[in-house]
Short mmCIF file of N, CA and C in Angstrom, two decimals:
data_model
loop_
_atom_site.label_atom_id
_atom_site.label_comp_id
_atom_site.label_asym_id
_atom_site.label_seq_id
_atom_site.Cartn_x
_atom_site.Cartn_y
_atom_site.Cartn_z
N MET A 855 0.80 -1.17 0.00
CA MET A 855 0.00 0.00 0.00
C MET A 855 0.86 1.26 0.00
N VAL A 856 1.99 1.19 0.66
CA VAL A 856 2.90 2.33 0.69
C VAL A 856 3.46 2.56 -0.70
N GLY A 857 3.72 1.51 -1.45
CA GLY A 857 4.26 1.63 -2.80
C GLY A 857 3.29 2.29 -3.76
N GLU A 858 1.97 1.98 -3.57
CA GLU A 858 0.97 2.57 -4.45
C GLU A 858 0.85 4.07 -4.23
N SER A 859 0.89 4.50 -2.98
CA SER A 859 0.77 5.93 -2.71
C SER A 859 2.00 6.68 -3.21
N ASP A 860 3.17 6.05 -3.15
CA ASP A 860 4.38 6.67 -3.68
C ASP A 860 4.26 6.83 -5.20
N THR A 861 3.69 5.82 -5.88
CA THR A 861 3.52 5.89 -7.33
C THR A 861 2.55 7.00 -7.70
N ILE A 862 1.49 7.11 -6.97
CA ILE A 862 0.50 8.15 -7.26
C ILE A 862 1.11 9.52 -7.01
N LEU A 863 1.86 9.64 -5.93
CA LEU A 863 2.49 10.92 -5.67
C LEU A 863 3.50 11.27 -6.74
N THR A 864 4.22 10.31 -7.25
CA THR A 864 5.18 10.56 -8.32
C THR A 864 4.46 10.99 -9.59
N GLU A 865 3.35 10.32 -9.92
CA GLU A 865 2.58 10.71 -11.11
C GLU A 865 2.00 12.11 -10.94
N GLU A 866 1.50 12.38 -9.74
CA GLU A 866 0.96 13.72 -9.48
C GLU A 866 2.06 14.77 -9.57
N ALA A 867 3.24 14.44 -9.06
CA ALA A 867 4.35 15.38 -9.13
C ALA A 867 4.75 15.63 -10.59
N ASN A 868 4.75 14.57 -11.39
CA ASN A 868 5.07 14.73 -12.81
C ASN A 868 4.03 15.60 -13.51
N ARG A 869 2.75 15.40 -13.18
CA ARG A 869 1.68 16.22 -13.77
C ARG A 869 1.83 17.68 -13.36
N LEU A 870 2.14 17.90 -12.09
CA LEU A 870 2.32 19.26 -11.62
C LEU A 870 3.51 19.92 -12.31
N MET A 871 4.59 19.19 -12.45
CA MET A 871 5.76 19.74 -13.13
C MET A 871 5.45 20.06 -14.59
N ARG A 872 4.71 19.16 -15.21
CA ARG A 872 4.33 19.41 -16.60
C ARG A 872 3.41 20.62 -16.69
N LEU A 873 2.48 20.76 -15.74
CA LEU A 873 1.59 21.92 -15.71
C LEU A 873 2.37 23.21 -15.51
N VAL A 874 3.36 23.17 -14.63
CA VAL A 874 4.21 24.34 -14.43
C VAL A 874 4.96 24.67 -15.72
N ASN A 875 5.45 23.64 -16.40
CA ASN A 875 6.15 23.85 -17.67
C ASN A 875 5.21 24.42 -18.73
N VAL A 876 3.97 23.93 -18.74
CA VAL A 876 2.98 24.44 -19.70
C VAL A 876 2.70 25.92 -19.42
N GLU A 877 2.52 26.26 -18.15
CA GLU A 877 2.28 27.67 -17.81
C GLU A 877 3.49 28.52 -18.17
N ALA A 878 4.68 27.99 -17.95
CA ALA A 878 5.89 28.72 -18.32
C ALA A 878 5.96 28.91 -19.84
N LEU A 879 5.58 27.87 -20.58
CA LEU A 879 5.56 27.96 -22.04
C LEU A 879 4.56 29.01 -22.50
N LYS A 880 3.36 28.99 -21.92
CA LYS A 880 2.34 29.97 -22.30
C LYS A 880 2.80 31.39 -21.98
N SER A 881 3.39 31.58 -20.82
CA SER A 881 3.85 32.93 -20.46
C SER A 881 5.00 33.36 -21.36
N LYS A 882 5.89 32.41 -21.73
CA LYS A 882 6.99 32.75 -22.63
C LYS A 882 6.46 33.16 -24.00
N LEU A 883 5.48 32.42 -24.50
CA LEU A 883 4.92 32.75 -25.81
C LEU A 883 4.16 34.07 -25.77
N ASN A 884 3.46 34.34 -24.68
CA ASN A 884 2.70 35.60 -24.57
C ASN A 884 3.61 36.78 -24.29
N MET A 885 4.76 36.55 -23.64
CA MET A 885 5.66 37.66 -23.33
C MET A 885 6.34 38.20 -24.58
N GLU A 886 6.45 37.39 -25.61
CA GLU A 886 7.07 37.87 -26.83
C GLU A 886 6.20 38.89 -27.54
N GLY A 887 4.93 38.96 -27.18
CA GLY A 887 4.03 39.95 -27.75
C GLY A 887 3.59 39.66 -29.17
N LYS A 888 3.78 38.45 -29.61
CA LYS A 888 3.40 38.09 -30.97
C LYS A 888 2.00 37.49 -30.97
N GLU A 889 1.32 37.71 -32.04
CA GLU A 889 -0.01 37.13 -32.21
C GLU A 889 0.10 35.73 -32.81
N MET A 890 1.17 35.51 -33.58
CA MET A 890 1.30 34.27 -34.32
C MET A 890 2.77 33.89 -34.42
N ILE A 891 3.02 32.59 -34.33
CA ILE A 891 4.38 32.08 -34.53
C ILE A 891 4.29 30.89 -35.47
N SER A 892 5.42 30.43 -35.94
CA SER A 892 5.41 29.26 -36.82
C SER A 892 5.28 27.99 -35.98
N TYR A 893 4.81 26.95 -36.63
CA TYR A 893 4.59 25.68 -35.95
C TYR A 893 5.91 25.10 -35.46
N SER A 894 6.96 25.22 -36.25
CA SER A 894 8.27 24.69 -35.85
C SER A 894 8.80 25.43 -34.62
N LYS A 895 8.53 26.73 -34.52
CA LYS A 895 8.96 27.49 -33.35
C LYS A 895 8.25 27.01 -32.10
N LEU A 896 6.95 26.67 -32.23
CA LEU A 896 6.21 26.14 -31.09
C LEU A 896 6.79 24.79 -30.65
N LEU A 897 7.11 23.94 -31.59
CA LEU A 897 7.69 22.64 -31.24
C LEU A 897 9.04 22.81 -30.55
N GLU A 898 9.85 23.75 -31.04
CA GLU A 898 11.14 24.01 -30.40
C GLU A 898 10.95 24.54 -28.98
N ALA A 899 9.97 25.42 -28.80
CA ALA A 899 9.71 25.98 -27.47
C ALA A 899 9.23 24.89 -26.51
N CYS A 900 8.41 23.96 -27.01
CA CYS A 900 7.94 22.85 -26.17
C CYS A 900 9.11 22.00 -25.70
N GLU A 901 10.02 21.73 -26.58
CA GLU A 901 11.17 20.91 -26.21
C GLU A 901 12.13 21.68 -25.29
N SER A 902 12.34 22.96 -25.56
CA SER A 902 13.29 23.72 -24.75
C SER A 902 12.77 24.01 -23.35
N MET A 903 11.45 24.11 -23.18
CA MET A 903 10.88 24.40 -21.86
C MET A 903 10.67 23.13 -21.04
N GLY A 904 10.91 21.98 -21.63
CA GLY A 904 10.77 20.73 -20.89
C GLY A 904 9.36 20.17 -20.88
N VAL A 905 8.47 20.71 -21.70
CA VAL A 905 7.11 20.19 -21.77
C VAL A 905 7.12 18.85 -22.51
N ALA A 906 7.97 18.74 -23.49
CA ALA A 906 8.08 17.51 -24.27
C ALA A 906 9.56 17.12 -24.35
N THR A 907 9.77 15.81 -24.36
CA THR A 907 11.16 15.33 -24.42
C THR A 907 11.58 14.98 -25.84
N SER A 908 10.61 14.79 -26.74
CA SER A 908 10.95 14.45 -28.12
C SER A 908 10.05 15.24 -29.06
N LEU A 909 10.37 15.14 -30.33
CA LEU A 909 9.57 15.84 -31.34
C LEU A 909 8.16 15.29 -31.41
N ASP A 910 8.02 13.96 -31.29
CA ASP A 910 6.68 13.35 -31.32
C ASP A 910 5.83 13.82 -30.14
N GLU A 911 6.44 13.93 -28.96
CA GLU A 911 5.71 14.43 -27.79
C GLU A 911 5.31 15.89 -27.99
N ALA A 912 6.20 16.66 -28.60
CA ALA A 912 5.90 18.07 -28.85
C ALA A 912 4.73 18.22 -29.83
N VAL A 913 4.72 17.37 -30.87
CA VAL A 913 3.61 17.40 -31.84
C VAL A 913 2.31 17.02 -31.15
N ALA A 914 2.34 15.96 -30.32
CA ALA A 914 1.14 15.54 -29.59
C ALA A 914 0.68 16.63 -28.62
N PHE A 915 1.62 17.28 -27.97
CA PHE A 915 1.28 18.34 -27.03
C PHE A 915 0.67 19.55 -27.76
N ALA A 916 1.24 19.89 -28.91
CA ALA A 916 0.68 21.00 -29.69
C ALA A 916 -0.74 20.68 -30.13
N ARG A 917 -0.98 19.43 -30.50
CA ARG A 917 -2.32 19.01 -30.90
C ARG A 917 -3.29 19.12 -29.71
N LEU A 918 -2.82 18.73 -28.51
CA LEU A 918 -3.65 18.85 -27.32
C LEU A 918 -3.97 20.31 -27.00
N LEU A 919 -2.98 21.19 -27.13
CA LEU A 919 -3.23 22.61 -26.91
C LEU A 919 -4.25 23.15 -27.90
N ASP A 920 -4.19 22.68 -29.12
CA ASP A 920 -5.15 23.11 -30.13
C ASP A 920 -6.55 22.60 -29.79
N GLU A 921 -6.65 21.34 -29.38
CA GLU A 921 -7.95 20.78 -29.03
C GLU A 921 -8.54 21.44 -27.78
N ALA A 922 -7.68 21.89 -26.88
CA ALA A 922 -8.14 22.56 -25.66
C ALA A 922 -8.40 24.05 -25.89
N SER A 923 -8.22 24.51 -27.10
CA SER A 923 -8.44 25.92 -27.49
C SER A 923 -7.52 26.89 -26.77
N VAL A 924 -6.34 26.42 -26.42
CA VAL A 924 -5.34 27.31 -25.85
C VAL A 924 -4.64 28.05 -26.97
N ILE A 925 -4.45 27.37 -28.09
CA ILE A 925 -3.88 27.96 -29.30
C ILE A 925 -4.73 27.51 -30.47
N VAL A 926 -4.49 28.11 -31.63
CA VAL A 926 -5.16 27.69 -32.86
C VAL A 926 -4.09 27.32 -33.86
N LEU A 927 -4.11 26.08 -34.30
CA LEU A 927 -3.19 25.61 -35.33
C LEU A 927 -3.89 25.71 -36.67
N PHE A 928 -3.28 26.43 -37.60
CA PHE A 928 -3.83 26.55 -38.94
C PHE A 928 -2.67 26.52 -39.91
N ARG A 929 -2.64 25.46 -40.71
CA ARG A 929 -1.55 25.22 -41.64
C ARG A 929 -0.23 25.19 -40.90
N ASP A 930 0.70 26.06 -41.23
CA ASP A 930 2.01 26.05 -40.56
C ASP A 930 2.12 27.20 -39.57
N LYS A 931 0.99 27.74 -39.15
CA LYS A 931 0.98 28.87 -38.23
C LYS A 931 0.30 28.49 -36.93
N VAL A 932 0.75 29.12 -35.85
CA VAL A 932 0.16 28.92 -34.53
C VAL A 932 -0.31 30.28 -34.04
N TYR A 933 -1.61 30.41 -33.86
CA TYR A 933 -2.18 31.65 -33.35
C TYR A 933 -2.29 31.53 -31.84
N LEU A 934 -1.63 32.45 -31.13
CA LEU A 934 -1.50 32.33 -29.69
C LEU A 934 -2.72 32.86 -28.93
N HIS A 935 -3.54 33.63 -29.58
CA HIS A 935 -4.72 34.20 -28.93
C HIS A 935 -5.97 33.76 -29.69
N PRO A 936 -6.54 32.60 -29.36
CA PRO A 936 -7.68 32.10 -30.13
C PRO A 936 -8.91 33.00 -30.01
N ASN A 937 -9.06 33.69 -28.89
CA ASN A 937 -10.23 34.57 -28.76
C ASN A 937 -10.18 35.72 -29.77
N LYS A 938 -9.00 36.22 -30.06
CA LYS A 938 -8.87 37.28 -31.07
C LYS A 938 -9.19 36.75 -32.47
N VAL A 939 -8.77 35.52 -32.73
CA VAL A 939 -9.07 34.90 -34.03
C VAL A 939 -10.57 34.74 -34.19
N VAL A 940 -11.23 34.29 -33.13
CA VAL A 940 -12.69 34.11 -33.18
C VAL A 940 -13.38 35.45 -33.38
N ASP A 941 -12.91 36.50 -32.70
CA ASP A 941 -13.50 37.83 -32.86
C ASP A 941 -13.33 38.34 -34.29
N LEU A 942 -12.17 38.10 -34.88
CA LEU A 942 -11.94 38.53 -36.27
C LEU A 942 -12.86 37.78 -37.23
N ILE A 943 -13.00 36.48 -37.01
CA ILE A 943 -13.88 35.69 -37.88
C ILE A 943 -15.33 36.11 -37.67
N ARG A 944 -15.72 36.33 -36.44
CA ARG A 944 -17.09 36.75 -36.15
C ARG A 944 -17.38 38.10 -36.79
N GLY A 945 -16.38 38.97 -36.82
CA GLY A 945 -16.56 40.27 -37.47
C GLY A 945 -16.71 40.16 -38.97
N GLU A 946 -16.06 39.17 -39.57
CA GLU A 946 -16.14 39.01 -41.02
C GLU A 946 -17.35 38.21 -41.46
N VAL A 947 -17.76 37.26 -40.65
CA VAL A 947 -18.90 36.41 -40.97
C VAL A 947 -19.91 36.53 -39.83
N PRO A 948 -20.64 37.63 -39.77
CA PRO A 948 -21.46 37.86 -38.59
C PRO A 948 -22.63 36.89 -38.44
N LEU A 949 -23.25 36.48 -39.51
CA LEU A 949 -24.43 35.64 -39.39
C LEU A 949 -24.10 34.17 -39.17
N ALA A 950 -22.96 33.74 -39.61
CA ALA A 950 -22.63 32.32 -39.50
C ALA A 950 -22.42 31.89 -38.06
N LEU A 951 -22.00 32.81 -37.21
CA LEU A 951 -21.68 32.45 -35.84
C LEU A 951 -22.71 32.93 -34.82
N THR A 952 -23.81 33.51 -35.28
CA THR A 952 -24.83 33.99 -34.34
C THR A 952 -25.97 32.98 -34.27
N PRO A 953 -26.64 32.91 -33.13
CA PRO A 953 -27.78 31.99 -33.02
C PRO A 953 -28.96 32.47 -33.87
N GLU A 954 -29.90 31.57 -34.10
CA GLU A 954 -31.05 31.88 -34.96
C GLU A 954 -31.92 32.99 -34.40
N ASP A 955 -32.05 33.09 -33.08
CA ASP A 955 -32.94 34.07 -32.48
C ASP A 955 -32.22 35.36 -32.09
N ASP A 956 -31.06 35.60 -32.67
CA ASP A 956 -30.29 36.80 -32.36
C ASP A 956 -30.96 38.02 -32.99
N PRO A 957 -31.13 39.10 -32.23
CA PRO A 957 -31.79 40.30 -32.80
C PRO A 957 -30.98 40.96 -33.91
N THR A 958 -29.68 40.72 -33.97
CA THR A 958 -28.90 41.31 -35.05
C THR A 958 -29.27 40.71 -36.40
N ARG A 959 -29.73 39.45 -36.41
CA ARG A 959 -30.18 38.85 -37.67
C ARG A 959 -31.40 39.59 -38.20
N ASP A 960 -32.35 39.89 -37.30
CA ASP A 960 -33.54 40.62 -37.72
C ASP A 960 -33.18 42.02 -38.22
N GLU A 961 -32.27 42.68 -37.51
CA GLU A 961 -31.86 44.02 -37.90
C GLU A 961 -31.16 43.98 -39.26
N LEU A 962 -30.29 42.98 -39.46
CA LEU A 962 -29.59 42.87 -40.73
C LEU A 962 -30.57 42.58 -41.87
N LYS A 963 -31.55 41.74 -41.63
CA LYS A 963 -32.56 41.42 -42.64
C LYS A 963 -33.35 42.69 -43.00
N ARG A 964 -33.71 43.47 -41.98
CA ARG A 964 -34.45 44.71 -42.21
C ARG A 964 -33.59 45.69 -43.03
N LEU A 965 -32.31 45.79 -42.69
CA LEU A 965 -31.42 46.68 -43.42
C LEU A 965 -31.19 46.21 -44.86
N GLN A 966 -31.12 44.89 -45.07
CA GLN A 966 -30.96 44.37 -46.42
C GLN A 966 -32.20 44.68 -47.26
N ASP A 967 -33.40 44.55 -46.66
CA ASP A 967 -34.62 44.89 -47.38
C ASP A 967 -34.64 46.37 -47.74
N LYS A 968 -34.23 47.22 -46.81
CA LYS A 968 -34.18 48.66 -47.06
C LYS A 968 -33.18 48.97 -48.17
N ARG A 969 -32.03 48.29 -48.16
CA ARG A 969 -31.03 48.50 -49.20
C ARG A 969 -31.57 48.10 -50.57
N GLU A 970 -32.28 46.97 -50.64
CA GLU A 970 -32.86 46.55 -51.92
C GLU A 970 -33.88 47.56 -52.41
N GLU A 971 -34.66 48.13 -51.50
CA GLU A 971 -35.64 49.15 -51.88
C GLU A 971 -34.94 50.40 -52.42
N ILE A 972 -33.86 50.82 -51.74
CA ILE A 972 -33.10 51.98 -52.19
C ILE A 972 -32.44 51.70 -53.54
N ASP A 973 -31.92 50.49 -53.73
CA ASP A 973 -31.31 50.13 -55.01
C ASP A 973 -32.33 50.17 -56.14
N ARG A 974 -33.54 49.67 -55.89
CA ARG A 974 -34.58 49.70 -56.92
C ARG A 974 -34.95 51.14 -57.27
N LEU A 975 -35.10 51.99 -56.24
CA LEU A 975 -35.43 53.39 -56.47
C LEU A 975 -34.32 54.10 -57.25
N ALA A 976 -33.06 53.86 -56.85
CA ALA A 976 -31.93 54.48 -57.53
C ALA A 976 -31.86 54.01 -58.98
N HIS A 977 -32.11 52.74 -59.23
CA HIS A 977 -32.07 52.21 -60.59
C HIS A 977 -33.15 52.88 -61.45
N SER A 978 -34.35 53.03 -60.91
CA SER A 978 -35.42 53.65 -61.70
C SER A 978 -35.12 55.13 -61.96
N LEU A 979 -34.54 55.83 -60.98
CA LEU A 979 -34.21 57.24 -61.19
C LEU A 979 -33.09 57.40 -62.22
N VAL A 980 -32.10 56.55 -62.16
CA VAL A 980 -31.01 56.63 -63.13
C VAL A 980 -31.53 56.34 -64.54
N ARG A 981 -32.40 55.35 -64.66
CA ARG A 981 -32.97 55.05 -65.98
C ARG A 981 -33.78 56.24 -66.50
N ARG A 982 -34.53 56.88 -65.60
CA ARG A 982 -35.33 58.04 -66.00
C ARG A 982 -34.41 59.18 -66.47
N ILE A 983 -33.33 59.42 -65.75
CA ILE A 983 -32.39 60.49 -66.14
C ILE A 983 -31.75 60.16 -67.48
N LEU A 984 -31.33 58.91 -67.67
CA LEU A 984 -30.70 58.54 -68.94
C LEU A 984 -31.66 58.69 -70.11
N TRP A 985 -32.90 58.23 -69.96
CA TRP A 985 -33.86 58.34 -71.06
C TRP A 985 -34.22 59.80 -71.33
N SER A 986 -34.33 60.62 -70.28
CA SER A 986 -34.64 62.03 -70.52
C SER A 986 -33.46 62.73 -71.19
N GLY A 987 -32.21 62.37 -70.83
CA GLY A 987 -31.04 62.94 -71.50
C GLY A 987 -31.00 62.55 -72.96
N LEU A 988 -31.35 61.29 -73.26
CA LEU A 988 -31.38 60.87 -74.66
C LEU A 988 -32.47 61.63 -75.42
N GLY A 989 -33.61 61.81 -74.77
CA GLY A 989 -34.71 62.55 -75.41
C GLY A 989 -34.32 63.99 -75.68
N MET A 990 -33.66 64.63 -74.71
CA MET A 990 -33.22 66.01 -74.90
C MET A 990 -32.19 66.11 -76.04
N ALA A 991 -31.30 65.15 -76.14
CA ALA A 991 -30.30 65.16 -77.22
C ALA A 991 -30.98 65.00 -78.57
N ILE A 992 -31.98 64.13 -78.65
CA ILE A 992 -32.70 63.93 -79.91
C ILE A 992 -33.46 65.20 -80.30
N VAL A 993 -34.09 65.84 -79.30
CA VAL A 993 -34.80 67.09 -79.58
C VAL A 993 -33.81 68.16 -80.06
N GLN A 994 -32.65 68.26 -79.45
CA GLN A 994 -31.66 69.26 -79.86
C GLN A 994 -31.18 69.00 -81.28
N VAL A 995 -30.85 67.74 -81.58
CA VAL A 995 -30.38 67.41 -82.93
C VAL A 995 -31.49 67.69 -83.94
N GLY A 996 -32.71 67.33 -83.59
CA GLY A 996 -33.84 67.59 -84.51
C GLY A 996 -34.05 69.07 -84.73
N LEU A 997 -33.97 69.86 -83.67
CA LEU A 997 -34.14 71.31 -83.80
C LEU A 997 -33.03 71.91 -84.66
N LEU A 998 -31.80 71.51 -84.41
CA LEU A 998 -30.69 72.02 -85.22
C LEU A 998 -30.80 71.57 -86.67
N PHE A 999 -31.26 70.36 -86.90
CA PHE A 999 -31.46 69.86 -88.26
C PHE A 999 -32.51 70.72 -88.97
N ARG A 1000 -33.60 70.97 -88.24
CA ARG A 1000 -34.69 71.79 -88.81
C ARG A 1000 -34.19 73.20 -89.14
N LEU A 1001 -33.46 73.81 -88.17
CA LEU A 1001 -32.95 75.16 -88.41
C LEU A 1001 -31.95 75.20 -89.56
N THR A 1002 -31.13 74.15 -89.67
CA THR A 1002 -30.09 74.13 -90.70
C THR A 1002 -30.68 73.96 -92.10
N PHE A 1003 -31.59 73.05 -92.28
CA PHE A 1003 -32.03 72.69 -93.63
C PHE A 1003 -33.35 73.33 -94.05
N TRP A 1004 -34.18 73.81 -93.13
CA TRP A 1004 -35.45 74.39 -93.55
C TRP A 1004 -35.56 75.88 -93.26
N GLU A 1005 -35.12 76.29 -92.08
CA GLU A 1005 -35.34 77.68 -91.70
C GLU A 1005 -34.16 78.58 -92.08
N LEU A 1006 -32.96 78.20 -91.64
CA LEU A 1006 -31.78 79.03 -91.84
C LEU A 1006 -30.70 78.22 -92.55
N LEU A 1007 -29.51 78.78 -92.65
CA LEU A 1007 -28.38 78.07 -93.22
C LEU A 1007 -27.41 77.65 -92.11
N TRP A 1008 -26.45 76.83 -92.48
CA TRP A 1008 -25.49 76.34 -91.49
C TRP A 1008 -24.63 77.48 -90.92
N ASP A 1009 -24.37 78.48 -91.71
CA ASP A 1009 -23.56 79.60 -91.23
C ASP A 1009 -24.24 80.31 -90.05
N VAL A 1010 -25.54 80.34 -90.03
CA VAL A 1010 -26.27 80.96 -88.94
C VAL A 1010 -26.48 79.96 -87.79
N THR A 1011 -26.69 78.70 -88.11
CA THR A 1011 -27.02 77.67 -87.11
C THR A 1011 -25.77 77.18 -86.37
N GLU A 1012 -24.61 77.26 -86.99
CA GLU A 1012 -23.38 76.75 -86.35
C GLU A 1012 -23.10 77.41 -85.00
N PRO A 1013 -23.14 78.73 -84.85
CA PRO A 1013 -22.89 79.31 -83.53
C PRO A 1013 -23.95 78.90 -82.50
N ILE A 1014 -25.18 78.74 -82.95
CA ILE A 1014 -26.24 78.29 -82.03
C ILE A 1014 -25.92 76.88 -81.54
N ALA A 1015 -25.51 76.00 -82.44
CA ALA A 1015 -25.16 74.63 -82.06
C ALA A 1015 -23.93 74.62 -81.14
N TYR A 1016 -22.96 75.47 -81.45
CA TYR A 1016 -21.75 75.54 -80.62
C TYR A 1016 -22.09 75.99 -79.20
N PHE A 1017 -22.86 77.06 -79.07
CA PHE A 1017 -23.20 77.56 -77.74
C PHE A 1017 -24.12 76.60 -76.98
N ALA A 1018 -25.01 75.94 -77.68
CA ALA A 1018 -25.88 74.96 -77.01
C ALA A 1018 -25.05 73.79 -76.48
N ARG A 1019 -24.12 73.30 -77.29
CA ARG A 1019 -23.28 72.18 -76.84
C ARG A 1019 -22.36 72.61 -75.70
N THR A 1020 -21.79 73.80 -75.78
CA THR A 1020 -20.92 74.31 -74.72
C THR A 1020 -21.70 74.48 -73.42
N TYR A 1021 -22.94 74.98 -73.52
CA TYR A 1021 -23.78 75.14 -72.33
C TYR A 1021 -24.04 73.78 -71.68
N HIS A 1022 -24.41 72.79 -72.47
CA HIS A 1022 -24.67 71.46 -71.92
C HIS A 1022 -23.42 70.85 -71.28
N TRP A 1023 -22.28 71.04 -71.93
CA TRP A 1023 -21.04 70.46 -71.41
C TRP A 1023 -20.66 71.11 -70.08
N HIS A 1024 -20.73 72.45 -70.02
CA HIS A 1024 -20.37 73.15 -68.78
C HIS A 1024 -21.38 72.89 -67.67
N SER A 1025 -22.65 72.83 -68.00
CA SER A 1025 -23.64 72.55 -66.95
C SER A 1025 -23.45 71.13 -66.39
N HIS A 1026 -23.06 70.20 -67.24
CA HIS A 1026 -22.78 68.84 -66.77
C HIS A 1026 -21.57 68.83 -65.84
N ARG A 1027 -20.51 69.56 -66.21
CA ARG A 1027 -19.31 69.60 -65.37
C ARG A 1027 -19.59 70.30 -64.05
N LEU A 1028 -20.36 71.39 -64.07
CA LEU A 1028 -20.66 72.10 -62.83
C LEU A 1028 -21.57 71.28 -61.92
N ARG A 1029 -22.42 70.48 -62.51
CA ARG A 1029 -23.30 69.62 -61.70
C ARG A 1029 -22.49 68.53 -61.01
N LEU A 1030 -21.46 68.02 -61.65
CA LEU A 1030 -20.64 66.95 -61.07
C LEU A 1030 -19.49 67.48 -60.23
N LEU A 1031 -19.22 68.77 -60.28
CA LEU A 1031 -18.09 69.36 -59.57
C LEU A 1031 -18.13 69.11 -58.06
N PRO A 1032 -19.24 69.31 -57.35
CA PRO A 1032 -19.24 69.07 -55.89
C PRO A 1032 -18.95 67.61 -55.51
N VAL A 1033 -19.24 66.67 -56.40
CA VAL A 1033 -19.00 65.27 -56.10
C VAL A 1033 -17.50 65.00 -55.99
N HIS A 1034 -16.69 65.70 -56.80
CA HIS A 1034 -15.25 65.48 -56.78
C HIS A 1034 -14.60 66.00 -55.49
N PHE A 1035 -15.22 66.97 -54.83
CA PHE A 1035 -14.62 67.56 -53.64
C PHE A 1035 -15.03 66.84 -52.37
N GLU A 1036 -16.00 65.95 -52.41
CA GLU A 1036 -16.47 65.28 -51.18
C GLU A 1036 -15.64 64.11 -50.81
#
């Protein structure tokens, strides 16, 4: 019975030493101030801190840290702050990580509907402006054609056409001018 308690105490002591080494490893990795390190650097740190005695143990230990969400292993990189990684992903994919009854889903759906309504309105207004511009151009060409060939000659109509085109060009530039400064 004395031998069994000594064995348990030895195993417990080994676990405690390993836990101390793990905490030392975590503090060493966090003290460097890096968000991410390479996988090989993590394995070297595991071996140098005494957490693992061989490369295979270091690989198994790194896998355990990943499964325990202490670190995030992704390809050949080790992310030391998994909560920051989750926050970044949650910020990029907001709906994928929220529950079904989350009020932000309803708000986002309402905003998407509003955006579609605004897009439809903007599309119809742009189409109206384009068609009215085409109509005005046709009316101008028709009026100049009429003045040139039926009422007056080109020598008289040319300055009218020049000033009309210059007016339209400048009014278009002045209308778009405030957009360039914003």
